[in-house]
Structures are given as structure tokens and as C-alpha cells.
PDB file of C-alpha atoms and ligand atoms in Angstrom:
ATOM      1  CA  MET F  25      -0.075  -0.220   0.035  1.00 41.00           C
ATOM      2  CA  SER F  26       1.335   3.335  -0.880  1.00 44.00           C
ATOM      3  CA  GLU F  27       1.869   5.610   1.894  1.00 60.00           C
ATOM      4  CA  ALA F  28       1.014   8.707  -0.051  1.00 64.00           C
ATOM      5  CA  ASN F  29      -2.536   9.611  -0.295  1.00 70.00           C
ATOM      6  CA  ASN F  30      -4.252   9.721  -3.501  1.00 61.00           C
ATOM      7  CA  HIS F  31      -2.954  12.654  -4.922  1.00 65.00           C
ATOM      8  CA  GLY F  32       0.601  11.884  -4.283  1.00 76.00           C
ATOM      9  CA  ALA F  33       0.571  14.181  -0.921  1.00 92.00           C
ATOM     10  CA  MET F  34       2.693  13.448   2.005  1.00 97.00           C
ATOM     11  CA  THR F  35       1.097  11.496   5.090  1.00 98.00           C
ATOM     12  CA  ILE F  36       1.631  10.403   8.701  1.00 98.00           C
ATOM     13  CA  PRO F  37       2.494   7.468   7.513  1.00 98.00           C
ATOM     14  CA  ALA F  38       4.482   8.348   4.696  1.00 97.00           C
ATOM     15  CA  LEU F  39       6.502  10.206   7.265  1.00 98.00           C
ATOM     16  CA  LEU F  40       7.011   7.464   9.716  1.00 98.00           C
ATOM     17  CA  ALA F  41       8.068   5.301   6.568  1.00 98.00           C
ATOM     18  CA  MET F  42      10.988   7.891   5.822  1.00 98.00           C
ATOM     19  CA  LYS F  43      12.331   7.578   9.350  1.00 98.00           C
ATOM     20  CA  GLN F  44      12.170   3.552   8.552  1.00 98.00           C
ATOM     21  CA  ARG F  45      14.120   3.648   5.861  1.00 97.00           C
ATOM     22  CA  GLY F  46      16.382   6.518   7.029  1.00 98.00           C
ATOM     23  CA  GLU F  47      15.285   9.011   4.721  1.00 98.00           C
ATOM     24  CA  ARG F  48      15.718  12.540   6.332  1.00 98.00           C
ATOM     25  CA  ILE F  49      12.635  14.373   6.660  1.00 98.00           C
ATOM     26  CA  ALA F  50      13.231  18.292   5.469  1.00 98.00           C
ATOM     27  CA  ALA F  51      10.893  20.728   7.318  1.00 99.00           C
ATOM     28  CA  LEU F  52       9.948  24.441   7.073  1.00 98.00           C
ATOM     29  CA  THR F  53       8.153  26.740   8.690  1.00 98.00           C
ATOM     30  CA  ALA F  54       5.757  29.076   6.337  1.00 98.00           C
ATOM     31  CA  TYR F  55       2.875  31.668   7.015  1.00 98.00           C
ATOM     32  CA  ASP F  56       1.708  32.459   3.547  1.00 98.00           C
ATOM     33  CA  ALA F  57       0.511  30.845   0.603  1.00 98.00           C
ATOM     34  CA  SER F  58       3.304  32.164  -1.774  1.00 98.00           C
ATOM     35  CA  MET F  59       6.178  30.827   0.568  1.00 98.00           C
ATOM     36  CA  ALA F  60       3.952  27.536   1.098  1.00 98.00           C
ATOM     37  CA  ARG F  61       3.784  27.066  -2.634  1.00 98.00           C
ATOM     38  CA  LEU F  62       8.100  27.695  -2.844  1.00 98.00           C
ATOM     39  CA  ALA F  63       8.867  25.160  -0.044  1.00 98.00           C
ATOM     40  CA  ASP F  64       6.524  22.346  -1.504  1.00 98.00           C
ATOM     41  CA  ARG F  65       7.882  22.882  -4.932  1.00 98.00           C
ATOM     42  CA  ALA F  66      11.477  22.830  -3.509  1.00 98.00           C
ATOM     43  CA  GLY F  67      10.189  19.201  -2.092  1.00 98.00           C
ATOM     44  CA  VAL F  68       9.949  20.265   1.753  1.00 98.00           C
ATOM     45  CA  ASP F  69       8.264  17.117   3.144  1.00 98.00           C
ATOM     46  CA  LEU F  70       6.441  18.915   6.030  1.00 98.00           C
ATOM     47  CA  VAL F  71       5.527  22.887   6.768  1.00 98.00           C
ATOM     48  CA  LEU F  72       4.638  24.256   9.883  1.00 99.00           C
ATOM     49  CA  VAL F  73       2.366  26.947  10.865  1.00 99.00           C
ATOM     50  CA  GLY F  74       4.471  27.952  13.767  1.00 98.00           C
ATOM     51  CA  ASP F  75       3.551  30.383  16.451  1.00 98.00           C
ATOM     52  CA  SER F  76       6.799  32.066  15.562  1.00 98.00           C
ATOM     53  CA  LEU F  77       4.899  33.896  13.223  1.00 98.00           C
ATOM     54  CA  GLY F  78       3.937  36.274  16.523  1.00 98.00           C
ATOM     55  CA  MET F  79       8.282  37.267  16.200  1.00 96.00           C
ATOM     56  CA  VAL F  80       8.959  36.931  12.226  1.00 96.00           C
ATOM     57  CA  ILE F  81       5.275  38.340  11.016  1.00 97.00           C
ATOM     58  CA  GLN F  82       3.634  40.448  13.805  1.00 97.00           C
ATOM     59  CA  GLY F  83       7.059  41.478  15.270  1.00 96.00           C
ATOM     60  CA  HIS F  84       6.222  40.707  18.829  1.00 97.00           C
ATOM     61  CA  ALA F  85       9.077  39.807  21.116  1.00 95.00           C
ATOM     62  CA  SER F  86       7.917  36.046  21.606  1.00 97.00           C
ATOM     63  CA  THR F  87       5.535  33.894  20.430  1.00 98.00           C
ATOM     64  CA  LEU F  88       2.811  34.544  23.609  1.00 98.00           C
ATOM     65  CA  PRO F  89       0.707  37.060  22.164  1.00 98.00           C
ATOM     66  CA  VAL F  90       0.002  34.923  19.077  1.00 98.00           C
ATOM     67  CA  ARG F  91      -3.910  34.045  19.229  1.00 98.00           C
ATOM     68  CA  LEU F  92      -5.405  30.877  17.956  1.00 98.00           C
ATOM     69  CA  GLU F  93      -7.280  33.170  15.156  1.00 98.00           C
ATOM     70  CA  ASP F  94      -3.709  34.256  13.718  1.00 98.00           C
ATOM     71  CA  VAL F  95      -2.649  30.363  13.506  1.00 98.00           C
ATOM     72  CA  ALA F  96      -5.940  29.664  11.679  1.00 98.00           C
ATOM     73  CA  TYR F  97      -5.625  32.442   9.429  1.00 98.00           C
ATOM     74  CA  HIS F  98      -2.557  31.683   8.500  1.00 98.00           C
ATOM     75  CA  THR F  99      -2.780  27.730   8.449  1.00 98.00           C
ATOM     76  CA  ALA F 100      -6.047  28.328   6.008  1.00 98.00           C
ATOM     77  CA  ALA F 101      -3.163  30.761   3.593  1.00 98.00           C
ATOM     78  CA  VAL F 102      -0.501  28.204   3.588  1.00 98.00           C
ATOM     79  CA  ARG F 103      -2.898  25.494   2.959  1.00 98.00           C
ATOM     80  CA  ARG F 104      -3.844  27.020  -0.627  1.00 98.00           C
ATOM     81  CA  GLY F 105      -0.319  26.854  -1.295  1.00 98.00           C
ATOM     82  CA  LEU F 106       0.606  23.173  -0.637  1.00 98.00           C
ATOM     83  CA  GLU F 107       0.151  20.395  -2.874  1.00 97.00           C
ATOM     84  CA  ARG F 108       2.487  17.795  -1.390  1.00 98.00           C
ATOM     85  CA  ALA F 109       3.947  18.666   1.806  1.00 98.00           C
ATOM     86  CA  LEU F 110       2.517  18.031   5.065  1.00 98.00           C
ATOM     87  CA  LEU F 111       0.627  20.692   6.980  1.00 98.00           C
ATOM     88  CA  VAL F 112       0.877  21.195  10.766  1.00 98.00           C
ATOM     89  CA  ALA F 113      -0.168  24.061  12.961  1.00 98.00           C
ATOM     90  CA  ASP F 114       1.336  25.459  15.969  1.00 98.00           C
ATOM     91  CA  LEU F 115      -1.349  25.469  19.193  1.00 98.00           C
ATOM     92  CA  PRO F 116      -0.389  28.966  20.589  1.00 98.00           C
ATOM     93  CA  PHE F 117       0.361  29.878  24.069  1.00 98.00           C
ATOM     94  CA  LEU F 118      -2.837  29.078  26.665  1.00 96.00           C
ATOM     95  CA  SER F 119      -5.062  28.357  23.524  1.00 95.00           C
ATOM     96  CA  TYR F 120      -5.565  24.706  25.038  1.00 92.00           C
ATOM     97  CA  PRO F 121      -5.842  25.062  28.857  1.00 90.00           C
ATOM     98  CA  ASP F 122      -8.689  22.199  28.740  1.00 94.00           C
ATOM     99  CA  ARG F 123      -9.867  19.360  26.839  1.00 96.00           C
ATOM    100  CA  GLU F 124     -12.678  21.079  25.302  1.00 97.00           C
ATOM    101  CA  SER F 125     -10.146  24.119  24.229  1.00 97.00           C
ATOM    102  CA  ALA F 126      -8.099  21.433  22.641  1.00 97.00           C
ATOM    103  CA  PHE F 127     -11.172  19.682  20.666  1.00 98.00           C
ATOM    104  CA  LEU F 128     -12.351  23.426  19.576  1.00 98.00           C
ATOM    105  CA  ALA F 129      -8.732  24.236  18.398  1.00 98.00           C
ATOM    106  CA  ALA F 130      -8.405  20.961  16.684  1.00 98.00           C
ATOM    107  CA  ARG F 131     -11.779  21.503  14.862  1.00 98.00           C
ATOM    108  CA  ARG F 132     -10.934  24.953  13.669  1.00 98.00           C
ATOM    109  CA  LEU F 133      -7.419  24.296  12.307  1.00 98.00           C
ATOM    110  CA  ILE F 134      -7.966  20.665  11.042  1.00 98.00           C
ATOM    111  CA  GLY F 135     -11.276  20.726   9.998  1.00 98.00           C
ATOM    112  CA  GLU F 136     -12.011  24.585   8.650  1.00 98.00           C
ATOM    113  CA  CYS F 137      -8.274  25.509   7.856  1.00 98.00           C
ATOM    114  CA  GLY F 138      -6.925  22.009   6.401  1.00 98.00           C
ATOM    115  CA  ALA F 139      -3.614  21.185   8.884  1.00 98.00           C
ATOM    116  CA  ALA F 140      -2.823  17.677   9.092  1.00 98.00           C
ATOM    117  CA  MET F 141      -1.612  17.715  12.652  1.00 98.00           C
ATOM    118  CA  LEU F 142      -1.640  20.006  15.372  1.00 98.00           C
ATOM    119  CA  LYS F 143       2.058  20.909  17.344  1.00 98.00           C
ATOM    120  CA  LEU F 144       1.634  21.028  21.348  1.00 98.00           C
ATOM    121  CA  GLU F 145       4.732  22.376  23.455  1.00 98.00           C
ATOM    122  CA  GLY F 146       5.723  20.690  26.616  1.00 98.00           C
ATOM    123  CA  ALA F 147       4.560  17.703  28.919  1.00 98.00           C
ATOM    124  CA  GLY F 148       2.598  17.546  32.376  1.00 96.00           C
ATOM    125  CA  TYR F 149      -0.514  18.528  31.917  1.00 95.00           C
ATOM    126  CA  VAL F 150      -0.040  18.614  28.258  1.00 97.00           C
ATOM    127  CA  ILE F 151       0.255  14.564  28.116  1.00 98.00           C
ATOM    128  CA  GLU F 152      -3.310  14.044  29.176  1.00 97.00           C
ATOM    129  CA  LEU F 153      -4.735  16.513  26.182  1.00 97.00           C
ATOM    130  CA  VAL F 154      -2.589  14.932  23.891  1.00 98.00           C
ATOM    131  CA  ALA F 155      -3.934  11.437  24.568  1.00 98.00           C
ATOM    132  CA  ALA F 156      -7.488  13.002  24.637  1.00 98.00           C
ATOM    133  CA  LEU F 157      -6.770  14.492  21.014  1.00 98.00           C
ATOM    134  CA  VAL F 158      -5.551  11.162  19.377  1.00 98.00           C
ATOM    135  CA  GLU F 159      -8.243   9.339  20.901  1.00 98.00           C
ATOM    136  CA  ARG F 160     -10.580  11.519  19.052  1.00 98.00           C
ATOM    137  CA  GLU F 161      -8.752  11.013  15.682  1.00 98.00           C
ATOM    138  CA  VAL F 162      -6.663  14.293  15.824  1.00 98.00           C
ATOM    139  CA  PRO F 163      -2.812  13.501  14.766  1.00 98.00           C
ATOM    140  CA  VAL F 164      -0.481  15.421  17.074  1.00 98.00           C
ATOM    141  CA  CYS F 165       3.360  16.458  17.008  1.00 99.00           C
ATOM    142  CA  GLY F 166       5.219  16.742  20.443  1.00 98.00           C
ATOM    143  CA  HIS F 167       7.617  19.835  21.306  1.00 98.00           C
ATOM    144  CA  LEU F 168      10.230  19.318  23.766  1.00 98.00           C
ATOM    145  CA  GLY F 169      13.427  21.158  24.634  1.00 98.00           C
ATOM    146  CA  LEU F 170      13.565  24.898  24.350  1.00 98.00           C
ATOM    147  CA  THR F 171       9.809  25.523  24.013  1.00 98.00           C
ATOM    148  CA  PRO F 172       8.993  29.419  23.298  1.00 98.00           C
ATOM    149  CA  GLN F 173       5.950  29.400  25.060  1.00 98.00           C
ATOM    150  CA  SER F 174       7.992  28.444  28.526  1.00 97.00           C
ATOM    151  CA  VAL F 175      10.200  31.744  27.642  1.00 97.00           C
ATOM    152  CA  LEU F 176       9.175  33.810  30.925  1.00 97.00           C
ATOM    153  CA  ARG F 177      10.138  30.417  33.208  1.00 96.00           C
ATOM    154  CA  LEU F 178      13.161  29.674  31.074  1.00 95.00           C
ATOM    155  CA  GLY F 179      14.318  33.379  30.869  1.00 95.00           C
ATOM    156  CA  GLY F 180      15.633  33.151  27.413  1.00 94.00           C
ATOM    157  CA  TYR F 181      16.206  31.022  24.207  1.00 95.00           C
ATOM    158  CA  ARG F 182      19.296  28.850  24.986  1.00 95.00           C
ATOM    159  CA  LEU F 183      20.044  25.467  25.058  1.00 97.00           C
ATOM    160  CA  GLN F 184      18.133  22.949  27.316  1.00 97.00           C
ATOM    161  CA  ALA F 185      18.697  19.452  29.253  1.00 97.00           C
ATOM    162  CA  ARG F 186      22.478  20.242  29.534  1.00 96.00           C
ATOM    163  CA  GLU F 187      22.701  18.126  32.658  1.00 97.00           C
ATOM    164  CA  GLU F 188      22.235  14.333  33.152  1.00 97.00           C
ATOM    165  CA  ASP F 189      19.047  15.101  35.468  1.00 98.00           C
ATOM    166  CA  ALA F 190      17.204  17.430  32.970  1.00 98.00           C
ATOM    167  CA  GLN F 191      18.279  14.996  30.092  1.00 98.00           C
ATOM    168  CA  ARG F 192      16.232  12.127  31.951  1.00 98.00           C
ATOM    169  CA  ARG F 193      13.609  13.952  32.754  1.00 98.00           C
ATOM    170  CA  LEU F 194      12.904  15.078  28.826  1.00 98.00           C
ATOM    171  CA  ALA F 195      13.812  11.410  27.680  1.00 98.00           C
ATOM    172  CA  ALA F 196      10.648  10.358  30.249  1.00 98.00           C
ATOM    173  CA  ASP F 197       8.595  13.049  28.551  1.00 98.00           C
ATOM    174  CA  ALA F 198       9.345  12.185  25.202  1.00 98.00           C
ATOM    175  CA  LEU F 199       8.190   8.767  26.255  1.00 98.00           C
ATOM    176  CA  ALA F 200       5.247   9.840  27.817  1.00 98.00           C
ATOM    177  CA  LEU F 201       3.905  12.054  24.793  1.00 98.00           C
ATOM    178  CA  VAL F 202       4.974   8.785  22.570  1.00 98.00           C
ATOM    179  CA  GLU F 203       2.521   6.388  24.917  1.00 98.00           C
ATOM    180  CA  ALA F 204      -0.179   9.139  24.731  1.00 98.00           C
ATOM    181  CA  GLY F 205      -0.113   8.699  20.633  1.00 98.00           C
ATOM    182  CA  ILE F 206       1.892  11.446  19.043  1.00 98.00           C
ATOM    183  CA  SER F 207       3.120  11.138  15.485  1.00 98.00           C
ATOM    184  CA  ALA F 208       6.294  13.115  15.487  1.00 99.00           C
ATOM    185  CA  LEU F 209       8.190  14.866  18.039  1.00 99.00           C
ATOM    186  CA  VAL F 210      10.038  18.299  17.518  1.00 99.00           C
ATOM    187  CA  LEU F 211      13.309  18.840  19.717  1.00 98.00           C
ATOM    188  CA  GLU F 212      14.551  22.291  19.837  1.00 98.00           C
ATOM    189  CA  CYS F 213      17.876  23.576  21.292  1.00 98.00           C
ATOM    190  CA  VAL F 214      19.159  20.039  23.305  1.00 98.00           C
ATOM    191  CA  PRO F 215      22.700  18.315  23.053  1.00 98.00           C
ATOM    192  CA  SER F 216      22.830  16.430  19.954  1.00 98.00           C
ATOM    193  CA  GLU F 217      24.035  13.146  21.852  1.00 98.00           C
ATOM    194  CA  LEU F 218      20.773  13.149  23.532  1.00 98.00           C
ATOM    195  CA  ALA F 219      18.909  13.931  20.178  1.00 98.00           C
ATOM    196  CA  ARG F 220      20.512  11.150  18.395  1.00 98.00           C
ATOM    197  CA  ARG F 221      19.708   8.577  21.232  1.00 98.00           C
ATOM    198  CA  LEU F 222      16.204  10.062  21.209  1.00 98.00           C
ATOM    199  CA  ALA F 223      15.758   9.524  17.600  1.00 98.00           C
ATOM    200  CA  ARG F 224      17.085   6.126  17.316  1.00 98.00           C
ATOM    201  CA  GLU F 225      15.265   4.923  20.922  1.00 98.00           C
ATOM    202  CA  LEU F 226      11.571   6.474  19.696  1.00 98.00           C
ATOM    203  CA  PRO F 227       9.432   4.909  17.229  1.00 98.00           C
ATOM    204  CA  VAL F 228       8.204   8.477  15.859  1.00 98.00           C
ATOM    205  CA  PRO F 229      10.159  10.957  13.557  1.00 98.00           C
ATOM    206  CA  VAL F 230      12.136  13.076  15.541  1.00 98.00           C
ATOM    207  CA  ILE F 231      12.767  16.246  14.122  1.00 98.00           C
ATOM    208  CA  GLY F 232      15.151  18.956  15.281  1.00 98.00           C
ATOM    209  CA  ILE F 233      15.798  22.517  15.490  1.00 98.00           C
ATOM    210  CA  GLY F 234      19.519  23.320  17.266  1.00 98.00           C
ATOM    211  CA  ALA F 235      19.657  19.467  18.296  1.00 98.00           C
ATOM    212  CA  GLY F 236      22.179  18.692  16.012  1.00 98.00           C
ATOM    213  CA  PRO F 237      22.581  15.916  12.715  1.00 98.00           C
ATOM    214  CA  GLY F 238      21.559  12.931  14.583  1.00 98.00           C
ATOM    215  CA  CYS F 239      17.562  13.671  14.224  1.00 98.00           C
ATOM    216  CA  ASP F 240      15.397  12.061  11.785  1.00 98.00           C
ATOM    217  CA  GLY F 241      14.620  15.468  10.275  1.00 98.00           C
ATOM    218  CA  GLN F 242      15.230  18.929  10.565  1.00 98.00           C
ATOM    219  CA  ILE F 243      13.017  22.142  10.671  1.00 98.00           C
ATOM    220  CA  LEU F 244      14.084  25.917  10.528  1.00 98.00           C
ATOM    221  CA  VAL F 245      12.087  29.047  10.561  1.00 98.00           C
ATOM    222  CA  SER F 246      11.665  29.646   7.124  1.00 98.00           C
ATOM    223  CA  TYR F 247      12.572  33.613   7.738  1.00 97.00           C
ATOM    224  CA  ASP F 248      15.674  32.586   9.557  1.00 96.00           C
ATOM    225  CA  LEU F 249      16.988  30.460   6.751  1.00 97.00           C
ATOM    226  CA  LEU F 250      16.822  33.462   4.333  1.00 97.00           C
ATOM    227  CA  GLY F 251      18.612  35.504   6.703  1.00 94.00           C
ATOM    228  CA  ILE F 252      15.661  38.051   7.458  1.00 94.00           C
ATOM    229  CA  SER F 253      14.517  37.635  10.515  1.00 91.00           C
ATOM    230  CA  PRO F 254      14.917  40.594  12.945  1.00 84.00           C
ATOM    231  CA  GLY F 255      17.742  40.255  15.237  1.00 85.00           C
ATOM    232  CA  ARG F 256      20.785  37.879  15.135  1.00 86.00           C
ATOM    233  CA  ARG F 257      20.390  34.396  13.345  1.00 88.00           C
ATOM    234  CA  PRO F 258      20.676  31.740  15.799  1.00 93.00           C
ATOM    235  CA  ARG F 259      24.059  29.857  15.534  1.00 93.00           C
ATOM    236  CA  PHE F 260      22.138  26.433  14.601  1.00 96.00           C
ATOM    237  CA  CYS F 261      20.743  28.051  11.501  1.00 96.00           C
ATOM    238  CA  ARG F 262      22.409  28.812   8.180  1.00 96.00           C
ATOM    239  CA  ASP F 263      21.724  31.476   5.326  1.00 96.00           C
ATOM    240  CA  PHE F 264      20.729  29.516   2.467  1.00 98.00           C
ATOM    241  CA  LEU F 265      20.178  32.440   0.478  1.00 97.00           C
ATOM    242  CA  ALA F 266      23.275  34.253   0.852  1.00 95.00           C
ATOM    243  CA  GLY F 267      25.274  33.665  -2.881  1.00 95.00           C
ATOM    244  CA  ARG F 268      21.869  32.231  -4.127  1.00 97.00           C
ATOM    245  CA  GLY F 269      19.709  34.115  -6.736  1.00 95.00           C
ATOM    246  CA  SER F 270      16.197  33.619  -5.522  1.00 98.00           C
ATOM    247  CA  VAL F 271      13.746  32.035  -2.388  1.00 98.00           C
ATOM    248  CA  SER F 272      13.387  28.975  -4.275  1.00 98.00           C
ATOM    249  CA  GLU F 273      17.123  28.334  -4.672  1.00 98.00           C
ATOM    250  CA  ALA F 274      17.537  28.834  -1.024  1.00 98.00           C
ATOM    251  CA  PHE F 275      14.829  26.279  -0.332  1.00 98.00           C
ATOM    252  CA  ALA F 276      16.040  23.775  -2.325  1.00 98.00           C
ATOM    253  CA  ALA F 277      19.339  23.788  -1.177  1.00 98.00           C
ATOM    254  CA  TYR F 278      18.100  23.442   2.611  1.00 98.00           C
ATOM    255  CA  VAL F 279      16.308  20.607   1.683  1.00 98.00           C
ATOM    256  CA  ARG F 280      19.498  18.808  -0.321  1.00 98.00           C
ATOM    257  CA  ALA F 281      21.651  19.868   2.620  1.00 98.00           C
ATOM    258  CA  VAL F 282      19.038  18.029   4.921  1.00 98.00           C
ATOM    259  CA  LYS F 283      18.681  14.801   2.849  1.00 98.00           C
ATOM    260  CA  GLU F 284      22.261  14.804   2.398  1.00 98.00           C
ATOM    261  CA  GLY F 285      23.306  15.268   6.122  1.00 97.00           C
ATOM    262  CA  ASP F 286      25.049  18.224   5.167  1.00 98.00           C
ATOM    263  CA  PHE F 287      22.912  20.507   7.575  1.00 98.00           C
ATOM    264  CA  PRO F 288      23.513  20.783  10.368  1.00 98.00           C
ATOM    265  CA  SER F 289      27.573  21.164  10.400  1.00 97.00           C
ATOM    266  CA  ALA F 290      29.442  20.688  13.448  1.00 94.00           C
ATOM    267  CA  ALA F 291      29.474  24.441  13.665  1.00 95.00           C
ATOM    268  CA  GLU F 292      25.581  24.859  13.503  1.00 96.00           C
ATOM    269  CA  THR F 293      25.508  22.258  16.317  1.00 94.00           C
ATOM    270  CA  LEU F 294      24.728  23.602  19.765  1.00 94.00           C
ATOM    271  CA  ALA F 295      26.776  20.866  21.869  1.00 95.00           C
TER     272      ALA F 295
HETATM  273  O1  KIV A  14       6.888  27.884  16.111  1.00 74.42           O
HETATM  274  C1  KIV A  14       7.692  27.682  15.443  1.00 74.42           C
HETATM  275  O2  KIV A  14       8.396  27.914  14.220  1.00 74.42           O
HETATM  276  C2  KIV A  14       8.303  26.362  15.938  1.00 74.42           C
HETATM  277  C3  KIV A  14       9.676  25.667  15.041  1.00 74.42           C
HETATM  278  C4  KIV A  14      10.467  26.417  15.409  1.00 74.42           C
HETATM  279  C5  KIV A  14       9.723  24.388  15.279  1.00 74.42           C
HETATM  280  O3  KIV A  14       7.854  25.745  16.777  1.00 74.42           O
END
């Protein structure tokens, strides 16, 4: 049985099959139809409408002000630009304090806007929500490590799980999310050996950002990749537009670099 759907589009089983055959997954954020179309045509496998839109589109200092309606607006736009890539939408800060709000958000982002999976940050109370969503046929992507919605507690955007204790806790959270039924896991800004081990041990695709080359795939904020985000470019990111003539070429170079294992390099690995 083919893992792609009738239109040749990416599916969740297709993503899992890529992990199983060792084919790296290239993922990117997008927020509008035109950029989504370019990413799709460049061969990006998964497009995320991240709540990073609060920073790169809306100009906020964090992702905290982003509303469910903002993600819905951008998800519907991105949907119109995609033919092949799997569309994932972020649940923004405190938009899912309980099951009912999580179900309504799923109804909005999947049922009305066309996402194929939702991404939720963190563990703790989120585990129970993930299980409830999955039970109702809502595919979920977890997100551990540097979770930007926790920036007030964390005090900034930096490498997480440096110490053994924190690594043990993160691994236990990842396992709990898998047991709750996630279909994929984003690991952000964690030591590369931890990410490599989790990618090897967990049965779901592990997609890294600032987590080294040992993950099943990589994701970047598209504006970082193009060198147009405000502020300093994160060390784990590469400006793929530099020396290239177009956004399409930059996206294609990113996909190639991920698939061939050229990205991230040692210099782009935090620890
Ligand atoms: O919001 C976002 O863009 C994200 C990615 C950085 C993974 O969560």
C-alpha cells in the first residue's frame, strides 16, 4: 500500500516510513500561500505554521501574544499553497487550557483550515490532552527542549537539558508523549547526543532544530533560513539565501543539505 494519499501528498504514515528507511525529513515554517508554494515545490516534506509567526510576521518579542485566530488565518493561507507537504499547525500559548478548548482548536485548525496535524509544546498536563486528542483522531506532534511558550520561566532562548538530570526528565517526557500517541516530535535546542539517542530509540520521527545532525529530520523558521528575521541569526541556522539568486533556490539548497546530511554542520550544532 502506498503511504502517500491519492493525490501523492505526504501523509503521517509516509513520514514514519521515511524515518524507517533512514530518509531525512526536511521541514520548514511558512505563513502564507506564496512561501508555502515555493517550499512545497522545493521538496519540503512538512510545513509548519509555527507560532513563531508572532515574532517574524507580527514583530512581537515572543510567541506569547499569538492567538488561535492568527494561526487559523495563516494555516488556511498556507493550505492553499501546498500540494504535497504535510501541513502542521501550532497551538499557541494557553489556547488549550483544557480538553474542550483543545478539541475546539483542533476542529478549527484541522476541520476548517486544512491542517493535518497539531503541534503542542511541553509535557506535564499536555500529556493528558495529547491522549484525548489522539483518541478523537487528531494527529499530534510533540515539542520538547526549548519550548518558546515557556520563555518567561526559562528566562531566554538557549540550550536546554545540559545536565544529566534534565536529560533524564526530557527522555521520560518524550516517552510519555509517545505513549499518549504523538505521531512526531520536535526537539529544539538540546544536546546533539541526547537528540541522536532519542531519534534512535523512539518509534516516531524526531525533527530537530538546534539539536544536531542525528535527528530523523530538521526544521527551521523560513525567515531565519533566508536571513530576514529581525535580530541575530541563531547559531544553529544557516543563511541559505546567501550567494543564491532566489527563495526557491534557497529552499531547494536547504532540502538538499538536510537530505544529504550536510545540515546542520558541526559549527551549527550547539552541543
Ligand atoms: O513556532 C515555530 O516556528 C516552531 C519551530 C521553531 C519548530 O515551533
